[in-house]
Amino acid sequence: MRIEKKTKTAAETEALGARLAPGLRAGSIIFLHGELGAGKTTLVRGLLRALGHQAAVKSPTYTLVEPYFLPAHAIFHFDLYRLKDPEELEFLGLRDYLHAQGVCLIEWPERGQGFLPPADVDVFIDSIDDARIARFEAHSDNGRALLNSLE
Ligand SMILES: Nc1ncnc2c1ncn2[C@@H]1O[C@H](COP(=O)(O)OP(=O)(O)OP(=O)(O)O)[C@@H](O)[C@H]1O
Ligand SMILES: [Mg+2]
């Protein structure tokens, strides 16, 4: 299952992220692909806001992961851009995050190749000036549930 959505502003990308909220299932793993500045964190910000998170959403560039314990779900937001070696994921406690039955949103999953479980959904974001095309690909029932909330 595949869905493509176009946004014209960062606010629209946040709104698209918000629409993912009702379709989230415990334990889902979502990979976010795209160049620097593609809008991965912007999409996550909209999703976190929709789940009731009011404070800032920072990019976990140096901490690699930022947890959010929200009423509906625990959300673990990863940014693996600065991961030097996928083996570092062991030290980061990846296993604990996966067992916590939260939702893992993972930017730069390519950097963790071989140490990450398969994704329920891959999101690919392409940019053309301020426009963004987000392509969602589901690979499981959890993933299809998420995409259904976008339709
Ligand atoms: N349509 C759009 N959707 C999303 N962001 C947009 C859009 N138009 C412009 N922008 C801008 O693009 C930038 C996206 O930044 P963001 O941090 O979300 O990217 P990212 O993919 O997480 O990058 P990184 O790999 O560095 O973490 C922001 O400055 C945002 O304001
Ligand atoms: Mg980011």
CSV table of N, CA and C and ligand atoms in Angstrom, one decimal:
chain,number,residue,atom,x,y,z
A,1,MET,N,0.8,-1.2,0.0
A,1,MET,CA,0.0,0.0,0.0
A,1,MET,C,0.9,1.3,0.0
A,2,ARG,N,0.5,2.2,-0.8
A,2,ARG,CA,1.3,3.4,-1.1
A,2,ARG,C,0.4,4.6,-1.2
A,3,ILE,N,0.8,5.7,-0.5
A,3,ILE,CA,0.1,7.0,-0.6
A,3,ILE,C,1.0,8.1,-0.8
A,4,GLU,N,0.7,9.1,-1.7
A,4,GLU,CA,1.5,10.2,-1.9
A,4,GLU,C,0.8,11.5,-1.5
A,5,LYS,N,1.4,12.4,-0.8
A,5,LYS,CA,0.8,13.7,-0.4
A,5,LYS,C,1.7,14.8,-0.7
A,6,LYS,N,1.1,15.9,-1.2
A,6,LYS,CA,1.9,17.1,-1.5
A,6,LYS,C,1.6,18.2,-0.5
A,7,THR,N,2.6,18.9,-0.1
A,7,THR,CA,2.4,20.0,0.8
A,7,THR,C,3.1,21.2,0.2
A,8,LYS,N,2.6,22.4,0.5
A,8,LYS,CA,3.2,23.6,-0.1
A,8,LYS,C,4.0,24.5,1.0
A,9,THR,N,3.7,24.2,2.3
A,9,THR,CA,4.3,25.0,3.3
A,9,THR,C,4.7,24.0,4.5
A,10,ALA,N,5.6,24.5,5.4
A,10,ALA,CA,5.9,23.7,6.6
A,10,ALA,C,4.6,23.5,7.4
A,11,ALA,N,3.7,24.5,7.5
A,11,ALA,CA,2.5,24.3,8.2
A,11,ALA,C,1.7,23.1,7.7
A,12,GLU,N,1.7,23.0,6.3
A,12,GLU,CA,0.9,21.9,5.7
A,12,GLU,C,1.5,20.6,6.0
A,13,THR,N,2.9,20.6,6.1
A,13,THR,CA,3.5,19.3,6.4
A,13,THR,C,3.3,18.9,7.9
A,14,GLU,N,3.2,19.9,8.8
A,14,GLU,CA,2.8,19.7,10.2
A,14,GLU,C,1.4,19.1,10.2
A,15,ALA,N,0.5,19.7,9.4
A,15,ALA,CA,-0.9,19.2,9.4
A,15,ALA,C,-1.0,17.8,8.9
A,16,LEU,N,-0.1,17.5,8.0
A,16,LEU,CA,-0.1,16.1,7.4
A,16,LEU,C,0.4,15.1,8.6
A,17,GLY,N,1.4,15.5,9.3
A,17,GLY,CA,1.9,14.7,10.4
A,17,GLY,C,0.8,14.5,11.5
A,18,ALA,N,0.0,15.6,11.7
A,18,ALA,CA,-1.1,15.5,12.7
A,18,ALA,C,-2.1,14.4,12.2
A,19,ARG,N,-2.3,14.3,10.9
A,19,ARG,CA,-3.3,13.3,10.4
A,19,ARG,C,-2.8,11.9,10.6
A,20,LEU,N,-1.6,11.7,11.0
A,20,LEU,CA,-1.1,10.3,11.2
A,20,LEU,C,-1.5,9.9,12.6
A,21,ALA,N,-1.8,10.8,13.5
A,21,ALA,CA,-2.0,10.5,14.9
A,21,ALA,C,-3.0,9.4,15.2
A,22,PRO,N,-4.2,9.5,14.6
A,22,PRO,CA,-5.2,8.5,14.9
A,22,PRO,C,-4.9,7.1,14.4
A,23,GLY,N,-4.0,7.0,13.5
A,23,GLY,CA,-3.7,5.6,12.9
A,23,GLY,C,-2.5,5.0,13.6
A,24,LEU,N,-1.9,5.6,14.6
A,24,LEU,CA,-0.7,5.0,15.2
A,24,LEU,C,-1.1,3.8,16.0
A,25,ARG,N,-0.3,2.8,16.0
A,25,ARG,CA,-0.5,1.6,16.8
A,25,ARG,C,0.8,1.4,17.7
A,26,ALA,N,0.6,0.9,18.9
A,26,ALA,CA,1.7,0.6,19.8
A,26,ALA,C,2.7,-0.3,19.1
A,27,GLY,N,4.0,0.1,19.2
A,27,GLY,CA,5.1,-0.7,18.6
A,27,GLY,C,5.4,-0.4,17.2
A,28,SER,N,4.7,0.5,16.6
A,28,SER,CA,4.9,0.8,15.1
A,28,SER,C,6.3,1.4,14.9
A,29,ILE,N,6.9,1.1,13.8
A,29,ILE,CA,8.2,1.6,13.5
A,29,ILE,C,8.1,2.3,12.1
A,30,ILE,N,8.4,3.6,12.1
A,30,ILE,CA,8.3,4.5,10.9
A,30,ILE,C,9.6,5.0,10.6
A,31,PHE,N,10.1,4.7,9.4
A,31,PHE,CA,11.3,5.3,8.9
A,31,PHE,C,11.0,6.6,8.1
A,32,LEU,N,11.8,7.6,8.3
A,32,LEU,CA,11.7,8.9,7.6
A,32,LEU,C,12.9,9.1,6.8
A,33,HIS,N,12.7,9.1,5.5
A,33,HIS,CA,13.9,9.3,4.5
A,33,HIS,C,13.8,10.7,3.9
A,34,GLY,N,14.9,11.2,3.6
A,34,GLY,CA,14.9,12.5,2.8
A,34,GLY,C,16.1,13.3,3.2
A,35,GLU,N,16.5,14.2,2.3
A,35,GLU,CA,17.7,15.0,2.5
A,35,GLU,C,17.6,15.9,3.8
A,36,LEU,N,18.7,16.5,4.2
A,36,LEU,CA,18.7,17.5,5.2
A,36,LEU,C,17.7,18.6,4.8
A,37,GLY,N,16.8,18.9,5.8
A,37,GLY,CA,15.9,20.0,5.5
A,37,GLY,C,14.7,19.5,4.7
A,38,ALA,N,14.5,18.2,4.5
A,38,ALA,CA,13.4,17.7,3.7
A,38,ALA,C,12.1,18.0,4.4
A,39,GLY,N,12.1,17.9,5.7
A,39,GLY,CA,10.8,18.1,6.4
A,39,GLY,C,10.5,17.0,7.3
A,40,LYS,N,11.4,16.1,7.6
A,40,LYS,CA,11.1,14.9,8.5
A,40,LYS,C,10.7,15.3,9.9
A,41,THR,N,11.6,16.2,10.5
A,41,THR,CA,11.2,16.7,11.8
A,41,THR,C,10.0,17.5,11.8
A,42,THR,N,9.7,18.2,10.8
A,42,THR,CA,8.5,19.0,10.7
A,42,THR,C,7.2,18.1,10.7
A,43,LEU,N,7.3,17.0,10.0
A,43,LEU,CA,6.2,16.0,10.0
A,43,LEU,C,6.0,15.5,11.4
A,44,VAL,N,7.1,15.1,12.1
A,44,VAL,CA,7.1,14.6,13.5
A,44,VAL,C,6.5,15.6,14.4
A,45,ARG,N,6.9,16.9,14.2
A,45,ARG,CA,6.4,18.0,15.1
A,45,ARG,C,4.9,18.0,15.1
A,46,GLY,N,4.3,18.0,13.9
A,46,GLY,CA,2.9,18.0,13.7
A,46,GLY,C,2.2,16.8,14.4
A,47,LEU,N,2.8,15.7,14.3
A,47,LEU,CA,2.3,14.5,14.9
A,47,LEU,C,2.3,14.6,16.4
A,48,LEU,N,3.4,15.1,17.0
A,48,LEU,CA,3.5,15.2,18.4
A,48,LEU,C,2.5,16.2,19.0
A,49,ARG,N,2.4,17.3,18.2
A,49,ARG,CA,1.4,18.3,18.7
A,49,ARG,C,0.0,17.8,18.7
A,50,ALA,N,-0.3,17.0,17.7
A,50,ALA,CA,-1.7,16.4,17.6
A,50,ALA,C,-1.9,15.4,18.8
A,51,LEU,N,-0.8,14.8,19.3
A,51,LEU,CA,-0.9,13.9,20.4
A,51,LEU,C,-0.9,14.6,21.8
A,52,GLY,N,-0.8,16.0,21.7
A,52,GLY,CA,-0.9,16.8,22.9
A,52,GLY,C,0.4,17.3,23.5
A,53,HIS,N,1.5,17.1,22.7
A,53,HIS,CA,2.7,17.7,23.2
A,53,HIS,C,2.8,19.1,22.9
A,54,GLN,N,3.0,20.0,23.9
A,54,GLN,CA,2.9,21.4,23.7
A,54,GLN,C,4.2,22.1,23.6
A,55,ALA,N,5.2,21.6,24.3
A,55,ALA,CA,6.5,22.2,24.3
A,55,ALA,C,7.2,22.1,22.9
A,56,ALA,N,8.4,22.6,22.8
A,56,ALA,CA,9.1,22.6,21.6
A,56,ALA,C,9.5,21.1,21.2
A,57,VAL,N,9.6,20.9,19.9
A,57,VAL,CA,10.1,19.6,19.4
A,57,VAL,C,11.4,19.9,18.7
A,58,LYS,N,12.5,19.5,19.4
A,58,LYS,CA,13.8,19.7,18.9
A,58,LYS,C,14.3,18.5,18.1
A,59,SER,N,15.2,18.8,17.2
A,59,SER,CA,15.8,17.7,16.5
A,59,SER,C,16.8,17.0,17.4
A,60,PRO,N,16.6,15.7,17.6
A,60,PRO,CA,17.6,15.0,18.5
A,60,PRO,C,18.9,14.7,17.8
A,61,THR,N,19.5,15.7,17.2
A,61,THR,CA,20.7,15.6,16.4
A,61,THR,C,21.9,15.0,17.2
A,62,TYR,N,22.1,15.5,18.5
A,62,TYR,CA,23.2,15.1,19.3
A,62,TYR,C,22.8,14.0,20.2
A,63,THR,N,21.6,14.0,20.7
A,63,THR,CA,21.2,13.0,21.7
A,63,THR,C,20.8,11.7,21.0
A,64,LEU,N,20.5,11.8,19.7
A,64,LEU,CA,20.1,10.7,18.8
A,64,LEU,C,18.7,10.2,19.0
A,65,VAL,N,18.2,10.4,20.3
A,65,VAL,CA,16.8,10.0,20.5
A,65,VAL,C,16.2,10.9,21.5
A,66,GLU,N,14.9,11.3,21.3
A,66,GLU,CA,14.2,12.1,22.3
A,66,GLU,C,12.8,11.3,22.6
A,67,PRO,N,12.6,11.0,23.8
A,67,PRO,CA,11.4,10.3,24.2
A,67,PRO,C,10.3,11.3,24.5
A,68,TYR,N,9.0,11.0,24.2
A,68,TYR,CA,7.9,11.8,24.6
A,68,TYR,C,6.8,10.8,25.1
A,69,PHE,N,6.5,11.0,26.4
A,69,PHE,CA,5.5,10.2,27.0
A,69,PHE,C,4.1,10.9,27.0
A,70,LEU,N,3.3,10.6,26.0
A,70,LEU,CA,2.0,11.3,25.8
A,70,LEU,C,0.9,10.3,26.2
A,71,PRO,N,-0.3,10.9,26.4
A,71,PRO,CA,-1.4,10.1,26.9
A,71,PRO,C,-1.7,8.8,26.0
A,72,ALA,N,-1.7,9.0,24.7
A,72,ALA,CA,-2.0,7.9,23.8
A,72,ALA,C,-0.9,7.0,23.6
A,73,HIS,N,0.3,7.5,23.5
A,73,HIS,CA,1.5,6.6,23.1
A,73,HIS,C,2.8,7.2,23.7
A,74,ALA,N,3.7,6.4,23.9
A,74,ALA,CA,5.1,6.8,24.1
A,74,ALA,C,5.7,6.9,22.7
A,75,ILE,N,6.3,8.1,22.4
A,75,ILE,CA,6.9,8.3,21.1
A,75,ILE,C,8.4,8.4,21.2
A,76,PHE,N,9.1,7.6,20.5
A,76,PHE,CA,10.6,7.8,20.5
A,76,PHE,C,11.0,8.3,19.2
A,77,HIS,N,11.6,9.5,19.2
A,77,HIS,CA,12.0,10.2,17.9
A,77,HIS,C,13.5,10.1,17.8
A,78,PHE,N,13.9,9.4,16.8
A,78,PHE,CA,15.3,9.2,16.6
A,78,PHE,C,15.8,10.1,15.4
A,79,ASP,N,17.0,10.5,15.5
A,79,ASP,CA,17.7,11.2,14.4
A,79,ASP,C,19.1,10.5,14.4
A,80,LEU,N,19.3,9.6,13.4
A,80,LEU,CA,20.6,8.8,13.4
A,80,LEU,C,21.7,9.4,12.6
A,81,TYR,N,21.4,10.7,12.1
A,81,TYR,CA,22.4,11.3,11.2
A,81,TYR,C,23.8,11.2,11.7
A,82,ARG,N,24.0,11.5,13.0
A,82,ARG,CA,25.4,11.5,13.6
A,82,ARG,C,25.8,10.2,14.1
A,83,LEU,N,25.1,9.1,13.9
A,83,LEU,CA,25.5,7.8,14.3
A,83,LEU,C,26.8,7.4,13.5
A,84,LYS,N,27.8,7.1,14.2
A,84,LYS,CA,29.1,6.8,13.5
A,84,LYS,C,29.1,5.4,13.0
A,85,ASP,N,28.5,4.5,13.8
A,85,ASP,CA,28.6,3.1,13.6
A,85,ASP,C,27.2,2.5,14.0
A,86,PRO,N,26.5,1.7,13.2
A,86,PRO,CA,25.2,1.2,13.6
A,86,PRO,C,25.3,0.4,14.9
A,87,GLU,N,26.5,-0.1,15.2
A,87,GLU,CA,26.6,-0.8,16.5
A,87,GLU,C,26.3,0.0,17.7
A,88,GLU,N,26.5,1.3,17.5
A,88,GLU,CA,26.2,2.3,18.6
A,88,GLU,C,24.8,2.2,19.1
A,89,LEU,N,23.9,1.7,18.2
A,89,LEU,CA,22.5,1.6,18.6
A,89,LEU,C,22.3,0.7,19.8
A,90,GLU,N,23.2,-0.3,20.0
A,90,GLU,CA,23.1,-1.2,21.2
A,90,GLU,C,23.3,-0.3,22.4
A,91,PHE,N,24.3,0.6,22.4
A,91,PHE,CA,24.5,1.4,23.6
A,91,PHE,C,23.5,2.4,23.8
A,92,LEU,N,22.8,2.8,22.8
A,92,LEU,CA,21.7,3.8,22.9
A,92,LEU,C,20.5,3.2,23.6
A,93,GLY,N,20.5,1.9,23.7
A,93,GLY,CA,19.4,1.2,24.4
A,93,GLY,C,18.2,0.9,23.4
A,94,LEU,N,18.5,0.8,22.1
A,94,LEU,CA,17.5,0.6,21.1
A,94,LEU,C,16.5,-0.5,21.5
A,95,ARG,N,17.1,-1.6,22.0
A,95,ARG,CA,16.3,-2.7,22.3
A,95,ARG,C,15.2,-2.4,23.4
A,96,ASP,N,15.6,-1.5,24.3
A,96,ASP,CA,14.6,-1.1,25.4
A,96,ASP,C,13.5,-0.3,24.8
A,97,TYR,N,13.9,0.6,23.8
A,97,TYR,CA,12.9,1.4,23.2
A,97,TYR,C,11.9,0.5,22.4
A,98,LEU,N,12.4,-0.5,21.7
A,98,LEU,CA,11.6,-1.4,20.9
A,98,LEU,C,10.7,-2.2,21.8
A,99,HIS,N,11.2,-2.6,23.0
A,99,HIS,CA,10.3,-3.4,23.9
A,99,HIS,C,9.3,-2.5,24.7
A,100,ALA,N,9.5,-1.2,24.6
A,100,ALA,CA,8.6,-0.4,25.4
A,100,ALA,C,7.2,-0.2,24.7
A,101,GLN,N,7.0,-0.8,23.6
A,101,GLN,CA,5.8,-0.7,22.8
A,101,GLN,C,5.3,0.7,22.6
A,102,GLY,N,6.3,1.6,22.4
A,102,GLY,CA,6.0,2.9,22.0
A,102,GLY,C,6.0,2.9,20.4
A,103,VAL,N,6.0,4.1,19.9
A,103,VAL,CA,6.1,4.3,18.4
A,103,VAL,C,7.4,4.9,18.2
A,104,CYS,N,8.2,4.2,17.3
A,104,CYS,CA,9.5,4.7,16.9
A,104,CYS,C,9.5,5.4,15.6
A,105,LEU,N,9.9,6.7,15.6
A,105,LEU,CA,10.0,7.5,14.4
A,105,LEU,C,11.4,7.7,14.1
A,106,ILE,N,12.0,7.2,13.0
A,106,ILE,CA,13.4,7.2,12.9
A,106,ILE,C,13.9,7.9,11.6
A,107,GLU,N,14.5,9.1,11.9
A,107,GLU,CA,15.1,9.9,10.8
A,107,GLU,C,16.5,9.3,10.5
A,108,TRP,N,16.9,9.3,9.2
A,108,TRP,CA,18.2,8.7,8.8
A,108,TRP,C,18.4,7.2,9.2
A,109,PRO,N,17.4,6.4,8.9
A,109,PRO,CA,17.5,5.0,9.3
A,109,PRO,C,18.6,4.3,8.5
A,110,GLU,N,19.0,4.9,7.4
A,110,GLU,CA,20.1,4.3,6.6
A,110,GLU,C,21.4,4.1,7.5
A,111,ARG,N,21.5,5.0,8.4
A,111,ARG,CA,22.7,5.0,9.3
A,111,ARG,C,22.7,3.8,10.3
A,112,GLY,N,21.5,3.2,10.5
A,112,GLY,CA,21.4,2.2,11.5
A,112,GLY,C,21.2,0.8,10.8
A,113,GLN,N,21.5,0.8,9.5
A,113,GLN,CA,21.3,-0.4,8.7
A,113,GLN,C,21.9,-1.6,9.3
A,114,GLY,N,21.1,-2.7,9.4
A,114,GLY,CA,21.5,-4.0,9.9
A,114,GLY,C,21.2,-4.1,11.4
A,115,PHE,N,20.9,-3.0,12.1
A,115,PHE,CA,20.7,-3.0,13.5
A,115,PHE,C,19.3,-2.5,13.9
A,116,LEU,N,18.5,-2.2,12.8
A,116,LEU,CA,17.1,-1.7,13.1
A,116,LEU,C,16.2,-2.8,12.6
A,117,PRO,N,15.0,-3.0,13.3
A,117,PRO,CA,14.0,-3.9,12.8
A,117,PRO,C,13.4,-3.4,11.5
A,118,PRO,N,12.7,-4.2,10.8
A,118,PRO,CA,12.0,-3.7,9.6
A,118,PRO,C,10.9,-2.6,9.9
A,119,ALA,N,10.7,-1.7,9.0
A,119,ALA,CA,9.8,-0.6,9.3
A,119,ALA,C,8.4,-1.1,8.9
A,120,ASP,N,7.4,-0.6,9.7
A,120,ASP,CA,6.0,-0.7,9.3
A,120,ASP,C,5.6,0.2,8.1
A,121,VAL,N,6.3,1.4,8.2
A,121,VAL,CA,6.0,2.4,7.1
A,121,VAL,C,7.3,3.0,6.8
A,122,ASP,N,7.6,3.2,5.5
A,122,ASP,CA,8.7,4.1,5.0
A,122,ASP,C,8.0,5.3,4.5
A,123,VAL,N,8.6,6.5,4.9
A,123,VAL,CA,8.2,7.8,4.4
A,123,VAL,C,9.4,8.4,3.7
A,124,PHE,N,9.1,8.7,2.4
A,124,PHE,CA,10.2,9.4,1.6
A,124,PHE,C,9.7,10.8,1.3
A,125,ILE,N,10.5,11.8,1.7
A,125,ILE,CA,10.1,13.2,1.4
A,125,ILE,C,11.1,13.8,0.4
A,126,ASP,N,10.5,14.3,-0.7
A,126,ASP,CA,11.3,15.0,-1.7
A,126,ASP,C,10.9,16.5,-1.7
A,127,SER,N,11.9,17.4,-1.9
A,127,SER,CA,11.5,18.8,-2.0
A,127,SER,C,11.8,19.4,-3.3
A,128,ILE,N,10.9,20.3,-3.7
A,128,ILE,CA,11.1,21.2,-4.9
A,128,ILE,C,10.8,22.5,-4.4
A,129,ASP,N,11.7,23.4,-4.1
A,129,ASP,CA,11.5,24.7,-3.5
A,129,ASP,C,10.8,24.5,-2.2
A,130,ASP,N,9.7,25.2,-2.0
A,130,ASP,CA,9.0,25.0,-0.7
A,130,ASP,C,8.0,23.8,-0.7
A,131,ALA,N,7.8,23.2,-1.9
A,131,ALA,CA,6.8,22.1,-1.9
A,131,ALA,C,7.5,20.8,-1.5
A,132,ARG,N,6.7,20.0,-0.9
A,132,ARG,CA,7.3,18.7,-0.5
A,132,ARG,C,6.3,17.6,-1.0
A,133,ILE,N,6.9,16.5,-1.5
A,133,ILE,CA,6.1,15.3,-1.8
A,133,ILE,C,6.5,14.2,-0.8
A,134,ALA,N,5.5,13.8,-0.1
A,134,ALA,CA,5.7,12.7,0.9
A,134,ALA,C,5.1,11.5,0.4
A,135,ARG,N,5.9,10.4,0.2
A,135,ARG,CA,5.4,9.1,-0.2
A,135,ARG,C,5.4,8.2,1.0
A,136,PHE,N,4.3,7.6,1.2
A,136,PHE,CA,4.2,6.6,2.4
A,136,PHE,C,4.0,5.2,1.8
A,137,GLU,N,4.8,4.3,2.3
A,137,GLU,CA,4.7,2.9,1.9
A,137,GLU,C,4.6,2.0,3.1
A,138,ALA,N,3.5,1.3,3.2
A,138,ALA,CA,3.2,0.4,4.3
A,138,ALA,C,3.6,-1.0,4.0
A,139,HIS,N,4.2,-1.7,5.0
A,139,HIS,CA,4.7,-3.0,4.9
A,139,HIS,C,4.1,-4.0,5.8
A,140,SER,N,3.1,-3.6,6.6
A,140,SER,CA,2.5,-4.5,7.6
A,140,SER,C,1.1,-4.0,7.9
A,141,ASP,N,0.3,-4.7,8.7
A,141,ASP,CA,-1.0,-4.3,9.2
A,141,ASP,C,-0.9,-3.0,9.9
A,142,ASN,N,0.1,-2.9,10.8
A,142,ASN,CA,0.2,-1.6,11.5
A,142,ASN,C,0.5,-0.4,10.6
A,143,GLY,N,1.3,-0.7,9.6
A,143,GLY,CA,1.6,0.3,8.6
A,143,GLY,C,0.4,0.7,7.8
A,144,ARG,N,-0.4,-0.3,7.4
A,144,ARG,CA,-1.6,0.0,6.6
A,144,ARG,C,-2.7,0.8,7.5
A,145,ALA,N,-2.7,0.5,8.8
A,145,ALA,CA,-3.6,1.2,9.7
A,145,ALA,C,-3.2,2.7,9.7
A,146,LEU,N,-1.9,2.9,9.7
A,146,LEU,CA,-1.4,4.3,9.7
A,146,LEU,C,-1.8,5.0,8.4
A,147,LEU,N,-1.6,4.4,7.3
A,147,LEU,CA,-1.9,5.0,6.0
A,147,LEU,C,-3.4,5.2,5.8
A,148,ASN,N,-4.2,4.3,6.4
A,148,ASN,CA,-5.7,4.5,6.3
A,148,ASN,C,-6.1,5.8,6.9
A,149,SER,N,-5.4,6.3,7.9
A,149,SER,CA,-5.7,7.5,8.6
A,149,SER,C,-5.4,8.7,7.7
A,150,LEU,N,-4.7,8.5,6.6
A,150,LEU,CA,-4.4,9.6,5.7
A,150,LEU,C,-5.4,9.7,4.6
A,151,GLU,N,-6.2,8.7,4.4
A,151,GLU,CA,-7.1,8.7,3.2
A,151,GLU,C,-8.4,9.4,3.5
B,1,LIG,N1,6.4,22.3,2.5
B,1,LIG,C1,7.3,22.2,3.5
B,1,LIG,N2,7.3,21.2,4.4
B,1,LIG,C2,8.2,21.1,5.4
B,1,LIG,N3,9.2,21.9,5.6
B,1,LIG,C3,9.3,23.0,4.8
B,1,LIG,C4,8.3,23.2,3.7
B,1,LIG,N4,8.7,24.3,3.1
B,1,LIG,C5,9.7,24.8,3.8
B,1,LIG,N5,10.1,24.1,4.8
B,1,LIG,C6,11.2,24.3,5.7
B,1,LIG,O1,12.2,23.2,5.5
B,1,LIG,C7,12.8,22.9,6.7
B,1,LIG,C8,12.5,21.5,7.1
B,1,LIG,O2,13.3,21.2,8.2
B,1,LIG,P1,13.3,19.8,9.0
B,1,LIG,O3,14.1,20.0,10.3
B,1,LIG,O4,11.8,19.4,9.2
B,1,LIG,O5,14.0,18.8,8.0
B,1,LIG,P2,14.6,17.4,8.3
B,1,LIG,O6,14.2,16.5,7.2
B,1,LIG,O7,14.2,16.9,9.7
B,1,LIG,O8,16.2,17.6,8.2
B,1,LIG,P3,17.4,16.9,9.0
B,1,LIG,O9,17.8,15.7,8.2
B,1,LIG,O10,18.4,18.0,9.1
B,1,LIG,O11,16.9,16.5,10.4
B,1,LIG,C9,12.2,23.9,7.8
B,1,LIG,O12,13.1,25.0,7.9
B,1,LIG,C10,10.9,24.3,7.2
B,1,LIG,O13,10.5,25.5,7.6
B,2,MG,MG,15.2,16.3,11.3
